[in-house]
């Protein structure tokens, strides 16, 4: 099925870029992650694959679209689980 990284030729030119998506029609986080995945030209999820996830700046999973709209920043994780981004040696993340 093309795996998780389809070729650039398979990408749809009609898909908007993730930062250009209109969130107004999203009724659920699942719809949001599907729209973002489509915009990123990701291959559809495999049957046993962990669903994609949206997280806030503290690594908490966003559970609904209202949380997503309130979040000043959100992270889309293709692997579906939160991992702290590597920044540089000695970097400290403030966790609230």
Tab-separated table of C-alpha atoms in Angstrom:
chain	number	residue	atom	x	y	z
A	1	UNK	CA	0.000	0.000	0.000
A	2	UNK	CA	2.919	2.377	-0.286
A	3	UNK	CA	3.966	2.363	3.376
A	4	UNK	CA	4.030	5.444	5.564
A	5	UNK	CA	5.978	7.618	3.140
A	6	UNK	CA	4.266	7.681	-0.252
A	7	UNK	CA	6.264	9.154	-3.105
A	8	UNK	CA	5.890	12.841	-3.810
A	9	UNK	CA	4.275	11.932	-7.125
A	10	UNK	CA	1.433	10.309	-5.183
A	11	UNK	CA	0.763	13.516	-3.236
A	12	UNK	CA	-2.345	15.361	-4.223
A	13	UNK	CA	-1.744	18.901	-5.440
A	14	UNK	CA	-5.333	19.723	-4.459
A	15	UNK	CA	-4.711	19.072	-0.738
A	16	UNK	CA	-4.131	22.212	1.329
A	17	UNK	CA	-0.985	22.600	3.393
A	18	UNK	CA	-1.524	21.854	7.112
A	19	UNK	CA	-1.217	25.510	8.129
A	20	UNK	CA	-3.901	26.434	5.554
A	21	UNK	CA	-6.558	24.036	6.884
A	22	UNK	CA	-9.925	25.409	7.951
A	23	UNK	CA	-10.863	23.895	11.315
A	24	UNK	CA	-14.431	25.200	11.265
A	25	UNK	CA	-15.920	21.986	9.896
A	26	UNK	CA	-14.143	19.590	12.244
A	27	UNK	CA	-16.563	17.935	14.646
A	28	UNK	CA	-14.012	15.677	16.325
A	29	UNK	CA	-10.307	15.229	16.916
A	30	UNK	CA	-10.460	12.225	14.602
A	31	UNK	CA	-11.711	14.470	11.765
A	32	UNK	CA	-8.936	16.961	12.582
A	33	UNK	CA	-6.171	14.351	12.522
A	34	UNK	CA	-7.530	12.834	9.298
A	35	UNK	CA	-7.546	16.270	7.627
A	36	UNK	CA	-3.997	16.988	8.803
A	37	UNK	CA	-2.805	13.546	7.688
A	38	UNK	CA	-4.354	14.101	4.263
A	39	UNK	CA	-2.719	17.534	3.986
A	40	UNK	CA	0.637	15.955	4.856
A	41	UNK	CA	0.038	13.274	2.191
A	42	UNK	CA	0.410	10.470	4.751
A	43	UNK	CA	-0.646	6.984	3.764
A	44	UNK	CA	-3.918	5.814	5.353
A	45	UNK	CA	-3.554	4.115	8.717
A	46	UNK	CA	-2.938	0.384	8.638
A	47	UNK	CA	-5.419	-1.832	10.572
A	48	UNK	CA	-3.191	-2.283	13.673
A	49	UNK	CA	-1.424	1.085	13.508
A	50	UNK	CA	-1.743	3.514	16.421
A	51	UNK	CA	-3.979	6.420	15.362
A	52	UNK	CA	-2.330	9.792	14.811
A	53	UNK	CA	-2.559	12.181	17.741
A	54	UNK	CA	-2.748	15.878	18.548
A	55	UNK	CA	-1.049	17.137	21.707
A	56	UNK	CA	-0.639	20.437	23.555
A	57	UNK	CA	2.696	21.995	24.533
A	58	UNK	CA	2.783	19.952	27.753
A	59	UNK	CA	2.341	16.643	25.969
A	60	UNK	CA	-1.313	16.145	26.890
A	61	UNK	CA	-3.476	14.502	24.252
A	62	UNK	CA	-6.124	16.885	22.915
A	63	UNK	CA	-9.465	15.131	23.327
A	64	UNK	CA	-11.829	17.421	21.451
A	65	UNK	CA	-11.864	20.214	18.897
A	66	UNK	CA	-12.635	22.833	21.555
A	67	UNK	CA	-9.327	21.973	23.290
A	68	UNK	CA	-7.542	22.214	19.940
A	69	UNK	CA	-8.995	25.670	19.287
A	70	UNK	CA	-7.970	26.903	22.761
A	71	UNK	CA	-4.417	25.559	22.511
A	72	UNK	CA	-1.860	28.248	21.605
A	73	UNK	CA	0.172	25.523	19.872
A	74	UNK	CA	-0.570	21.909	18.977
A	75	UNK	CA	1.691	19.068	17.900
A	76	UNK	CA	0.602	16.421	15.393
A	77	UNK	CA	2.297	13.106	16.120
A	78	UNK	CA	2.246	10.581	13.308
A	79	UNK	CA	3.175	7.820	15.773
A	80	UNK	CA	0.136	8.686	17.917
A	81	UNK	CA	2.003	8.984	21.219
A	82	UNK	CA	3.735	11.961	22.778
A	83	UNK	CA	7.521	12.157	22.697
A	84	UNK	CA	9.449	15.155	23.915
A	85	UNK	CA	11.147	16.779	20.933
A	86	UNK	CA	14.920	16.661	20.989
A	87	UNK	CA	16.236	20.220	20.990
A	88	UNK	CA	19.856	20.237	22.108
A	89	UNK	CA	22.023	18.822	24.869
A	90	UNK	CA	21.260	20.591	28.122
A	91	UNK	CA	17.826	21.850	27.031
A	92	UNK	CA	15.241	21.813	29.823
A	93	UNK	CA	11.489	21.697	29.128
A	94	UNK	CA	9.256	23.394	31.679
A	95	UNK	CA	6.455	21.007	32.578
A	96	UNK	CA	3.408	22.473	34.294
